[in-house]
Short mmCIF file of C-alpha atoms and ligand atoms in Angstrom, two decimals:
data_model
loop_
_atom_site.label_atom_id
_atom_site.label_comp_id
_atom_site.label_asym_id
_atom_site.label_seq_id
_atom_site.Cartn_x
_atom_site.Cartn_y
_atom_site.Cartn_z
CA UNK C 1 9.20 4.50 11.48
CA UNK C 2 11.37 6.85 14.26
CA UNK C 3 9.41 9.61 15.95
CA UNK C 4 11.13 12.91 15.40
CA UNK C 5 8.91 15.18 18.17
CA UNK C 6 11.36 14.73 20.63
CA UNK C 7 13.55 17.05 19.16
CA UNK C 8 10.91 19.84 18.51
CA UNK C 9 11.51 21.55 22.24
CA UNK C 10 14.93 21.69 21.76
CA UNK C 11 16.31 24.30 20.22
CA UNK C 12 14.13 26.33 22.61
CA UNK C 13 15.59 24.93 25.93
CA UNK C 14 19.10 25.52 25.27
CA UNK C 15 19.49 29.11 26.52
CA UNK C 16 18.57 28.18 29.53
CA UNK C 17 21.48 27.79 31.80
CA UNK C 18 21.80 25.49 34.30
CA UNK C 19 25.87 25.25 35.77
CA UNK C 20 26.64 23.91 38.81
CA UNK C 21 29.82 24.37 40.80
CA UNK C 22 31.38 20.84 40.15
CA UNK C 23 30.74 21.40 36.03
CA UNK C 24 34.24 23.30 36.71
CA UNK C 25 35.22 21.83 33.05
CA UNK C 26 31.78 22.51 31.54
CA UNK C 27 32.50 26.27 32.72
CA UNK C 28 35.87 26.61 31.22
CA UNK C 29 34.80 25.31 27.81
CA UNK C 30 32.12 27.82 27.83
CA UNK C 31 34.45 30.55 28.88
CA UNK C 32 37.09 29.35 26.25
CA UNK C 33 34.58 28.77 23.47
CA UNK C 34 32.62 31.94 24.21
CA UNK C 35 29.22 30.32 24.18
CA UNK C 36 27.57 33.19 25.93
CA UNK C 37 28.39 35.49 23.44
CA UNK C 38 27.66 33.07 20.72
CA UNK C 39 24.27 32.95 18.82
CA UNK C 40 25.26 32.00 15.48
CA UNK C 41 28.49 30.44 13.93
CA UNK C 42 30.09 30.05 10.48
CA UNK C 43 32.38 27.45 9.88
CA UNK C 44 34.16 27.19 6.44
CA UNK C 45 36.74 24.75 5.49
CA UNK C 46 37.71 21.79 2.83
CA UNK C 47 38.22 18.39 2.70
CA UNK C 48 36.58 15.37 2.24
CA UNK C 49 33.41 12.91 3.00
CA UNK C 50 32.24 9.47 2.24
CA UNK C 51 29.60 7.40 0.79
CA UNK C 52 28.21 5.61 4.67
CA UNK C 53 26.99 2.73 3.89
CA UNK C 54 28.81 2.03 -0.09
CA UNK C 55 31.96 0.58 0.75
CA UNK C 56 33.27 -1.92 -1.90
CA UNK C 57 32.82 -4.82 0.43
CA UNK C 58 31.25 -4.95 4.08
CA UNK C 59 34.86 -4.53 5.30
CA UNK C 60 36.21 -1.57 3.87
CA UNK C 61 36.37 2.13 4.93
CA UNK C 62 33.87 3.98 2.88
CA UNK C 63 34.79 5.46 -0.78
CA UNK C 64 36.04 8.91 -0.34
CA UNK C 65 34.68 12.23 -1.98
CA UNK C 66 37.05 15.47 -2.27
CA UNK C 67 35.07 18.64 -0.60
CA UNK C 68 36.32 21.41 -1.97
CA UNK C 69 34.09 24.08 -0.22
CA UNK C 70 32.37 23.42 3.08
CA UNK C 71 30.28 26.02 4.92
CA UNK C 72 28.29 25.67 8.00
CA UNK C 73 25.66 28.32 9.41
CA UNK C 74 24.70 27.26 12.42
CA UNK C 75 21.85 28.80 14.93
CA UNK C 76 21.96 27.67 18.25
CA UNK C 77 18.98 30.08 19.40
CA UNK C 78 16.60 28.37 16.78
CA UNK C 79 18.19 25.55 16.57
CA UNK C 80 18.88 25.36 12.66
CA UNK C 81 21.54 25.08 10.43
CA UNK C 82 22.37 24.99 6.99
CA UNK C 83 25.47 23.21 5.63
CA UNK C 84 26.63 23.77 1.97
CA UNK C 85 29.18 21.52 0.03
CA UNK C 86 30.48 21.49 -2.68
CA UNK C 87 32.36 17.89 -3.89
CA UNK C 88 34.51 17.18 -6.80
CA UNK C 89 35.20 13.95 -8.14
CA UNK C 90 38.63 13.07 -9.98
CA UNK C 91 39.04 11.79 -13.47
CA UNK C 92 38.19 7.70 -11.59
CA UNK C 93 35.39 7.38 -9.82
CA UNK C 94 36.72 6.12 -5.60
CA UNK C 95 35.83 2.21 -5.75
CA UNK C 96 32.38 1.30 -4.04
CA UNK C 97 29.13 2.82 -4.43
CA UNK C 98 27.59 6.50 -4.00
CA UNK C 99 25.60 8.45 -6.34
CA UNK C 100 27.44 8.67 -9.64
CA UNK C 101 28.32 12.15 -10.65
CA UNK C 102 31.45 13.86 -12.74
CA UNK C 103 33.23 16.88 -12.27
CA UNK C 104 32.00 18.94 -9.53
CA UNK C 105 28.45 19.06 -7.53
CA UNK C 106 27.10 21.42 -4.77
CA UNK C 107 25.07 20.08 -1.67
CA UNK C 108 22.65 22.07 0.17
CA UNK C 109 21.44 20.54 3.90
CA UNK C 110 19.16 22.40 6.20
CA UNK C 111 17.83 21.27 9.57
CA UNK C 112 15.65 23.79 11.38
CA UNK C 113 13.22 21.61 14.63
CA UNK C 114 11.64 19.01 13.21
CA UNK C 115 12.55 19.68 9.51
CA UNK C 116 15.20 18.76 7.18
CA UNK C 117 15.65 19.15 3.50
CA UNK C 118 17.82 19.79 0.84
CA UNK C 119 18.25 22.28 -2.27
CA UNK C 120 18.32 21.24 -5.07
CA UNK C 121 21.88 21.17 -7.18
CA UNK C 122 22.10 23.77 -9.86
CA UNK C 123 21.30 27.48 -10.00
CA UNK C 124 19.80 28.41 -7.04
CA UNK C 125 16.87 30.52 -7.99
CA UNK C 126 14.33 32.01 -5.64
CA UNK C 127 11.93 29.37 -7.29
CA UNK C 128 14.23 25.89 -6.43
CA UNK C 129 11.88 24.18 -4.53
CA UNK C 130 12.95 22.33 -1.50
CA UNK C 131 13.09 18.46 -0.87
CA UNK C 132 12.08 17.88 2.02
CA UNK C 133 14.20 14.98 4.02
CA UNK C 134 12.61 13.73 7.12
CA UNK C 135 15.24 11.17 7.74
CA UNK C 136 17.88 13.21 8.32
CA UNK C 137 16.61 15.20 10.99
CA UNK C 138 18.30 13.39 13.89
CA UNK C 139 21.70 12.99 11.87
CA UNK C 140 21.93 16.75 10.85
CA UNK C 141 20.17 17.78 14.85
CA UNK C 142 22.33 15.97 16.59
CA UNK C 143 25.56 17.29 14.34
CA UNK C 144 24.65 20.78 15.50
CA UNK C 145 24.65 19.95 18.68
CA UNK C 146 27.83 17.96 18.36
CA UNK C 147 29.80 21.04 17.19
CA UNK C 148 32.19 22.26 19.96
CA UNK C 149 29.96 25.35 20.75
CA UNK C 150 26.61 23.46 20.37
CA UNK C 151 27.83 20.77 22.65
CA UNK C 152 28.54 22.97 25.72
CA UNK C 153 25.42 24.71 24.94
CA UNK C 154 23.53 21.26 24.77
CA UNK C 155 25.20 20.36 28.04
CA UNK C 156 24.71 23.11 29.85
CA UNK C 157 21.00 23.12 29.24
CA UNK C 158 20.08 19.17 29.52
CA UNK C 159 21.81 18.89 33.37
CA UNK C 160 24.52 16.73 32.24
CA UNK C 161 26.69 14.59 34.16
CA UNK C 162 30.36 14.99 34.09
CA UNK C 163 33.24 12.60 35.33
CA UNK C 164 36.34 13.18 35.59
CA UNK C 165 39.43 10.98 34.91
CA UNK C 166 43.38 11.73 33.56
CA UNK C 167 43.12 15.42 33.26
CA UNK C 168 40.26 15.19 31.07
CA UNK C 169 36.32 15.13 31.57
CA UNK C 170 33.86 13.44 30.22
CA UNK C 171 30.48 14.77 30.00
CA UNK C 172 27.33 13.03 29.23
CA UNK C 173 23.46 13.74 28.79
CA UNK C 174 20.73 12.94 26.81
CA UNK C 175 18.40 15.28 24.11
CA UNK C 176 15.59 14.71 22.84
CA UNK C 177 14.40 11.90 25.60
CA UNK C 178 16.38 9.53 23.62
CA UNK C 179 19.52 10.46 21.96
CA UNK C 180 22.33 9.74 24.25
CA UNK C 181 25.42 12.49 23.49
CA UNK C 182 29.13 12.03 25.33
CA UNK C 183 32.34 14.49 25.11
CA UNK C 184 35.63 15.05 26.18
CA UNK C 185 36.36 17.74 27.36
CA UNK C 186 40.47 18.91 28.11
CA UNK C 187 41.88 20.87 30.96
CA UNK C 188 42.00 23.34 28.81
CA UNK C 189 38.15 23.63 28.02
CA UNK C 190 38.23 22.27 24.67
CA UNK C 191 36.07 19.60 23.44
CA UNK C 192 38.18 17.24 21.85
CA UNK C 193 35.30 14.62 20.74
CA UNK C 194 31.66 14.04 21.13
CA UNK C 195 30.23 10.64 20.37
CA UNK C 196 26.27 10.44 20.01
CA UNK C 197 24.19 7.27 18.41
CA UNK C 198 21.77 7.35 15.86
CA UNK C 199 19.21 4.92 14.22
CA UNK C 200 20.13 3.14 11.31
CA UNK C 201 18.03 0.39 10.29
CA UNK C 202 20.71 -2.36 9.57
CA UNK C 203 23.27 -1.48 12.72
CA UNK C 204 21.28 -0.01 15.04
CA UNK C 205 21.97 2.45 17.05
CA UNK C 206 24.56 3.85 15.46
CA UNK C 207 28.01 5.48 16.72
CA UNK C 208 28.93 8.93 15.37
CA UNK C 209 32.08 9.99 16.63
CA UNK C 210 33.34 13.73 16.12
CA UNK C 211 36.84 14.33 17.22
CA UNK C 212 38.10 17.68 17.23
CA UNK C 213 41.80 18.93 17.00
CA UNK C 214 44.21 21.68 16.35
CA UNK C 215 42.86 24.52 18.90
CA UNK C 216 43.98 27.95 17.48
CA UNK C 217 42.67 31.77 17.12
CA UNK C 218 40.06 32.41 14.52
CA UNK C 219 39.43 36.29 15.05
CA UNK C 220 39.42 35.86 18.98
CA UNK C 221 37.68 32.37 19.05
CA UNK C 222 39.76 29.77 19.78
CA UNK C 223 38.33 27.10 17.75
CA UNK C 224 39.59 23.62 16.35
CA UNK C 225 40.86 23.68 12.64
CA UNK C 226 40.37 19.71 12.29
CA UNK C 227 37.07 17.47 12.21
CA UNK C 228 37.38 14.23 11.98
CA UNK C 229 33.94 12.40 11.80
CA UNK C 230 33.20 8.69 12.02
CA UNK C 231 29.91 6.79 11.45
CA UNK C 232 29.85 3.10 12.57
CA UNK C 233 33.71 3.05 12.98
CA UNK C 234 34.82 4.76 9.25
CA UNK C 235 35.46 8.28 8.51
CA UNK C 236 32.37 9.88 7.36
CA UNK C 237 33.63 13.47 6.87
CA UNK C 238 36.56 15.19 6.72
CA UNK C 239 37.08 18.48 6.95
CA UNK C 240 39.92 21.59 7.87
CA UNK C 241 38.49 24.72 8.54
CA UNK C 242 39.48 28.14 7.20
CA UNK C 243 37.39 30.16 8.90
CA UNK C 244 35.26 30.66 11.66
CA UNK C 245 32.88 33.79 12.15
CA UNK C 246 30.97 34.55 15.19
CA UNK C 247 27.21 35.66 15.06
CA UNK C 248 27.25 36.11 11.64
CA UNK C 249 23.17 36.18 9.88
CA UNK C 250 21.53 33.13 9.84
CA UNK C 251 17.78 32.97 9.18
CA UNK C 252 17.02 29.84 8.41
CA UNK C 253 12.65 29.55 7.27
CA UNK C 254 11.61 25.76 6.81
CA UNK C 255 9.81 26.35 3.59
CA UNK C 256 5.78 25.77 3.26
CA UNK C 257 6.56 22.64 1.07
CA UNK C 258 8.65 21.40 3.61
CA UNK C 259 6.36 21.87 6.63
CA UNK C 260 3.41 20.31 4.80
CA UNK C 261 5.23 17.08 3.64
CA UNK C 262 3.34 14.09 4.50
CA UNK C 263 5.95 10.61 3.73
CA UNK C 264 3.78 8.71 0.77
CA UNK C 265 2.61 5.45 1.60
CA UNK C 266 5.05 2.13 1.53
CA UNK C 267 3.54 0.89 -1.95
CA UNK C 268 4.48 -2.59 -3.53
CA UNK C 269 3.69 -3.18 -7.17
CA UNK C 270 3.82 -6.20 -8.80
CA UNK C 271 4.79 -7.57 -12.26
CA UNK C 272 4.47 -11.16 -13.39
CA UNK C 273 7.55 -11.41 -15.45
CA UNK C 274 6.52 -15.77 -15.72
CA UNK C 275 4.68 -17.99 -14.16
CA UNK C 276 5.70 -17.71 -10.17
CA UNK C 277 8.35 -14.75 -10.77
CA UNK C 278 7.23 -11.45 -9.91
CA UNK C 279 9.35 -8.01 -9.70
CA UNK C 280 8.47 -6.14 -6.97
CA UNK C 281 8.01 -2.31 -7.76
CA UNK C 282 6.58 0.74 -6.14
CA UNK C 283 9.56 2.54 -4.33
CA UNK C 284 12.51 3.60 -5.30
CA UNK C 285 14.31 0.49 -4.77
CA UNK C 286 13.15 -2.98 -6.59
CA UNK C 287 12.44 -6.58 -5.11
CA UNK C 288 12.17 -10.38 -6.65
CA UNK C 289 9.83 -13.20 -5.49
CA UNK C 290 10.14 -16.29 -6.87
CA UNK C 291 7.60 -19.20 -6.46
CA UNK C 292 9.30 -22.26 -5.51
CA UNK C 293 7.49 -25.78 -4.46
CA UNK C 294 7.15 -25.40 -1.27
CA UNK C 295 8.40 -21.76 -0.50
CA UNK C 296 9.46 -18.83 -1.91
CA UNK C 297 12.18 -17.02 -2.28
CA UNK C 298 12.69 -13.13 -2.53
CA UNK C 299 15.66 -11.34 -3.77
CA UNK C 300 16.39 -8.03 -1.81
CA UNK C 301 14.56 -6.56 1.29
CA UNK C 302 15.72 -3.00 0.77
CA UNK C 303 15.26 0.41 1.97
CA UNK C 304 14.44 0.04 5.44
CA UNK C 305 11.75 -2.01 7.86
CA UNK C 306 8.90 -0.69 6.22
CA UNK C 307 9.25 -1.67 2.67
CA UNK C 308 10.83 -4.80 3.87
CA UNK C 309 7.90 -5.74 5.31
CA UNK C 310 5.38 -4.82 2.50
CA UNK C 311 7.74 -6.67 0.24
CA UNK C 312 7.52 -9.71 2.10
CA UNK C 313 3.41 -9.43 2.87
CA UNK C 314 3.26 -8.86 -1.11
CA UNK C 315 5.80 -11.60 -1.76
CA UNK C 316 2.97 -13.97 0.47
CA UNK C 317 -0.14 -12.18 -1.25
CA UNK C 318 1.08 -13.17 -4.54
CA UNK C 319 2.46 -16.70 -3.51
CA UNK C 320 0.37 -18.04 -1.19
CA UNK C 321 0.56 -20.58 1.66
CA UNK C 322 3.87 -20.93 1.40
CA UNK C 323 6.72 -19.81 3.67
CA UNK C 324 9.57 -17.67 2.63
CA UNK C 325 12.53 -19.61 3.48
CA UNK C 326 15.39 -17.54 1.67
CA UNK C 327 16.04 -13.78 1.11
CA UNK C 328 18.96 -13.60 -1.36
CA UNK C 329 21.23 -10.13 -1.07
CA UNK C 330 22.14 -8.94 -3.81
CA UNK C 331 24.94 -6.84 -2.07
CA UNK C 332 25.99 -5.12 1.62
CA UNK C 333 24.99 -1.34 -0.03
CA UNK C 334 22.73 -0.29 2.93
CA UNK C 335 19.85 1.18 0.25
CA UNK C 336 19.53 -2.70 -0.61
CA UNK C 337 19.96 -4.05 2.80
CA UNK C 338 18.06 -1.71 5.19
CA UNK C 339 15.49 -4.13 5.67
CA UNK C 340 17.44 -7.20 6.35
CA UNK C 341 16.49 -7.38 9.77
CA UNK C 342 13.03 -7.84 8.54
CA UNK C 343 14.15 -10.78 6.08
CA UNK C 344 15.61 -12.08 9.55
CA UNK C 345 13.02 -12.07 12.13
CA UNK C 346 10.62 -13.77 9.18
CA UNK C 347 12.71 -16.69 10.08
CA UNK C 348 14.10 -16.43 6.08
CA UNK C 349 17.39 -18.09 5.81
CA UNK C 350 20.00 -15.03 4.37
CA UNK C 351 21.94 -15.98 1.18
CA UNK C 352 24.38 -13.57 0.40
CA UNK C 353 28.14 -13.41 -0.62
CA UNK C 354 30.67 -14.91 1.70
CA UNK C 355 32.23 -11.57 2.18
CA UNK C 356 29.19 -10.53 4.45
CA UNK C 357 28.83 -13.24 7.20
CA UNK C 358 30.49 -11.75 9.82
CA UNK C 359 28.73 -8.06 9.03
CA UNK C 360 25.54 -10.21 9.19
CA UNK C 361 26.20 -11.63 12.17
CA UNK C 362 26.90 -8.39 13.90
CA UNK C 363 23.74 -6.60 12.01
CA UNK C 364 21.85 -9.68 13.71
CA UNK C 365 22.62 -8.78 16.92
CA UNK C 366 23.43 -5.12 16.89
CA UNK C 367 21.43 -3.49 19.60
CA UNK C 368 17.87 -1.43 18.21
CA UNK C 369 17.46 0.63 21.72
CA UNK C 370 16.63 4.12 19.44
CA UNK C 371 13.85 3.03 17.37
CA UNK C 372 13.41 -0.77 18.20
CA UNK C 373 12.65 -2.63 15.18
CA UNK C 374 10.73 -6.29 15.52
CA UNK C 375 13.58 -8.00 15.32
CA UNK C 376 14.87 -6.18 18.18
CA UNK C 377 11.75 -7.87 20.22
CA UNK C 378 11.97 -11.71 18.68
CA UNK C 379 15.92 -11.32 18.99
CA UNK C 380 15.11 -14.42 15.95
CA UNK C 381 18.89 -16.13 15.61
CA UNK C 382 20.50 -14.90 12.29
CA UNK C 383 20.17 -17.86 9.79
CA UNK C 384 22.45 -17.75 6.77
CA UNK C 385 23.66 -19.24 3.41
CA UNK C 386 26.94 -17.62 2.07
CA UNK C 387 28.00 -17.76 -1.29
CA UNK C 388 31.52 -17.86 -3.39
CA UNK C 389 31.86 -16.71 -6.49
CA UNK C 390 28.73 -18.86 -7.97
CA UNK C 391 25.65 -20.55 -6.46
CA UNK C 392 21.97 -21.73 -7.39
CA UNK C 393 18.95 -22.33 -5.37
CA UNK C 394 16.44 -24.80 -6.44
CA UNK C 395 13.60 -27.15 -5.83
CA UNK C 396 14.96 -29.58 -7.88
CA UNK C 397 12.80 -28.29 -10.95
CA UNK C 398 13.38 -24.30 -10.86
CA UNK C 399 16.90 -23.09 -10.75
CA UNK C 400 18.10 -19.85 -9.67
CA UNK C 401 21.68 -19.41 -10.06
CA UNK C 402 23.90 -16.37 -8.78
CA UNK C 403 26.74 -15.60 -9.87
CA UNK C 404 28.92 -12.34 -8.40
CA UNK C 405 30.00 -9.01 -10.73
CA UNK C 406 33.58 -9.58 -11.61
CA UNK C 407 35.90 -6.64 -12.56
CA UNK C 408 32.97 -4.60 -11.24
CA UNK C 409 33.84 -1.34 -9.54
CA UNK C 410 30.50 -0.75 -7.49
CA UNK C 411 30.94 -3.29 -5.17
CA UNK C 412 33.08 -6.49 -4.73
CA UNK C 413 29.74 -9.01 -3.47
CA UNK C 414 26.95 -8.14 -6.87
CA UNK C 415 25.44 -11.33 -7.00
CA UNK C 416 23.37 -11.37 -10.05
CA UNK C 417 20.33 -13.31 -10.45
CA UNK C 418 19.86 -15.42 -13.21
CA UNK C 419 16.60 -17.95 -14.14
CA UNK C 420 18.14 -20.32 -17.29
CA UNK C 421 14.69 -21.39 -18.17
CA UNK C 422 13.11 -18.33 -17.70
CA UNK C 423 15.95 -16.56 -19.10
CA UNK C 424 15.44 -14.05 -16.48
CA UNK C 425 18.28 -11.43 -14.97
CA UNK C 426 18.03 -9.38 -11.85
CA UNK C 427 20.43 -7.11 -11.05
CA UNK C 428 20.84 -3.81 -9.29
CA UNK C 429 22.82 -1.26 -9.27
CA UNK C 430 25.13 -2.12 -12.43
CA UNK C 431 22.03 -0.87 -15.20
CA UNK C 432 19.81 1.48 -14.62
CA UNK C 433 18.14 2.49 -18.39
CA UNK C 434 16.87 5.78 -18.52
CA UNK C 435 13.10 6.26 -18.27
CA UNK C 436 13.44 6.81 -21.90
CA UNK C 437 14.85 4.76 -24.78
CA UNK C 438 17.53 5.62 -26.58
CA UNK C 439 18.70 8.08 -23.45
CA UNK C 440 22.12 8.37 -23.18
CA UNK C 441 23.36 7.19 -19.72
CA UNK C 442 24.81 9.78 -17.53
CA UNK C 443 29.36 9.14 -17.87
CA UNK C 444 29.22 7.44 -14.72
CA UNK C 445 27.20 4.81 -14.70
CA UNK C 446 28.52 3.34 -18.59
CA UNK C 447 31.74 1.30 -16.95
CA UNK C 448 29.10 -0.82 -14.92
CA UNK C 449 26.93 -1.35 -17.75
CA UNK C 450 29.72 -2.68 -19.48
CA UNK C 451 31.54 -5.02 -16.62
CA UNK C 452 27.66 -6.22 -16.46
CA UNK C 453 27.41 -7.04 -20.40
CA UNK C 454 30.90 -8.54 -20.21
CA UNK C 455 29.93 -10.86 -17.13
CA UNK C 456 26.74 -11.96 -19.02
CA UNK C 457 29.04 -12.78 -21.71
CA UNK C 458 31.82 -14.23 -19.64
CA UNK C 459 28.53 -16.66 -18.08
CA UNK C 460 27.25 -17.16 -21.33
CA UNK C 461 23.75 -16.20 -19.59
CA UNK C 462 21.54 -16.38 -22.45
CA UNK C 463 19.08 -13.27 -21.12
CA UNK C 464 16.03 -12.11 -22.32
CA UNK C 465 14.64 -9.85 -20.04
CA UNK C 466 16.38 -8.09 -17.53
CA UNK C 467 15.14 -6.80 -14.01
CA UNK C 468 17.22 -3.96 -13.00
CA UNK C 469 16.39 -2.98 -9.40
CA UNK C 470 16.15 0.91 -9.96
CA UNK C 471 14.10 2.66 -12.79
CA UNK C 472 10.79 2.06 -14.09
CA UNK C 473 10.86 -0.99 -16.76
CA UNK C 474 12.69 -3.86 -17.72
CA UNK C 475 14.76 -4.37 -19.82
CA UNK C 476 17.24 -6.31 -22.97
CA UNK C 477 20.57 -7.41 -23.59
CA UNK C 478 20.55 -5.44 -26.52
CA UNK C 479 20.22 -1.95 -24.67
CA UNK C 480 22.52 -3.24 -22.49
CA UNK C 481 25.01 -3.55 -24.95
CA UNK C 482 24.10 -0.53 -26.42
CA UNK C 483 25.27 1.57 -23.31
CA UNK C 484 27.91 -0.41 -22.49
CA UNK C 485 29.11 0.46 -25.90
CA UNK C 486 28.81 3.83 -25.16
CA UNK C 487 31.80 6.60 -26.36
CA UNK C 488 31.89 7.98 -22.93
CA UNK C 489 33.57 5.47 -21.54
CA UNK C 490 36.49 6.54 -20.63
ZN1 ZN L 501 25.31 -0.75 -4.45
#
C-alpha cells in the first residue's frame, strides 16, 4: 500500500517562496507566469485521453478516446484541483481495452490534500455521492504541481536545484519526501517539460512526462496552448487549450464520505468448480487455482500486490503442501497483471503469450523505489514460459489448455483457459454476464461476447461452465450465445 501522508502538508507550504539569486530561470518563469498573483486557475480545452495500461498488445500505444471538453480548476493555495472531461466514443471503439461506453461520457475527478474522489457521471444533483479514489491521490496531486504555474510555485517552495545547459534550465526538487519532480524552463521563462514519477504496481517508478508548447497570451497570461502527457512512454493526455482564466473562484471541499472512507480489506472467496479446481473471487478481478499432481497452477494475479499475495495465499490454503509452480497471465492489461511481481516473487514460472516476453522482462527488473514491493527486495529472477496461439500445461493427468482468442479487438494476447476433462472455461473481459440473468449486455460488450463464442466454436471446446474473471457468477455457453447474438451488435 502506498502512503499518502507525506503529501498532506504540501498544499500549505507552496505559498512561502525561497528564491535565491542563482535561480534566475525560476524568477523569470515566476514573472512570466504571474505566479505571485495567481491563486487559482481555470484551463479549458479539448483533445484526447488514452486508456493507460489497456493497449492492444504490450508494445503498442494506449488506446485513444476523444475528449470533447476538458476543464481544470486548480487552487494552488489549498492544493486542490477539479478536472472535468467529456469523452466521446466514435462509431467503433479503438482497439484495446478500457471501460466500454458509447456516445458521451462525463468524468469529474477531484483531489484535495490527501483525498481524491470522483463524482458519478450523469445528472449532477446536490445528492450525488462522491466516490473515494485514494489510489489516485499521487497522480492527481502531482498533476496539479506539474501544471506550469503549479510547477514554478512548487519549485520555489521546495528548495529546487537548478542546472543550466544549452540555454535551458533544469529545475529539480522532491515533494512529499519521495516524489521527484524535474522541469525544463527555457530562456523566456516558459516551462517546457515536467517529469515526475509515480508508483505503479507493474512498471514500478513510472515516468509521467508533460510537455508544454505553443505559449500564447490568454487574457494577459502567457500560457501554453498545448499539453501532451505521457505515462510509461505513451501519450496519456493530449489537450489543446482554448481558454485560461486567472483567479476564478475554486472552492473544493472534501466530502464527508471521502474523508471517512476506509478501503475494504482484501478478501478472497473461493468456489469449488470441480475437484481441485477453485474459482477465486471476492474482489473486482477473479482468478483460478488448479491442483496438479505435485504443484499448483494459478491463473491471474490481478490488481496489485495486496490482492495478488492474498490470491496466492488462498490457493495454498485450498491446496496445501504444494508449491505454486505456474502463474498463467490471461493477458497483459494492467488491471489483470497488477500483481504479476508477486507471482515472480513467489518463484512461479510465468506462463504468458509470447508477445509479452520483453515487457515482463522489464517488469521483473524495473525500479520500485517509491513504494518498494517484496520483489524489490527479493530480486528474484523472472522465470517465463511463453505460449503462441495454443499451449497446454499437464502433470500427465490433468490438462490445462490455453488458447489465444482470435478476432478479439480488446487485446491481442488473450489466453482463455480450458480444462477439457472438467469442461470448465476461464475467461477475463470477453463476457461478463449481467448480475441478473436475462439482462441485455451494454452494446460495446456484445462484439466481445461474440468473439468468445466464435472462438469456442472454432476450437470445438465442449464447455459446461464459464468462469468469467469479472462479475458475480459463473455462466454457460447458452447464455453467452444469446448475448453474442444480441441485435445490439453493430
Ligand atoms: Zn483486458
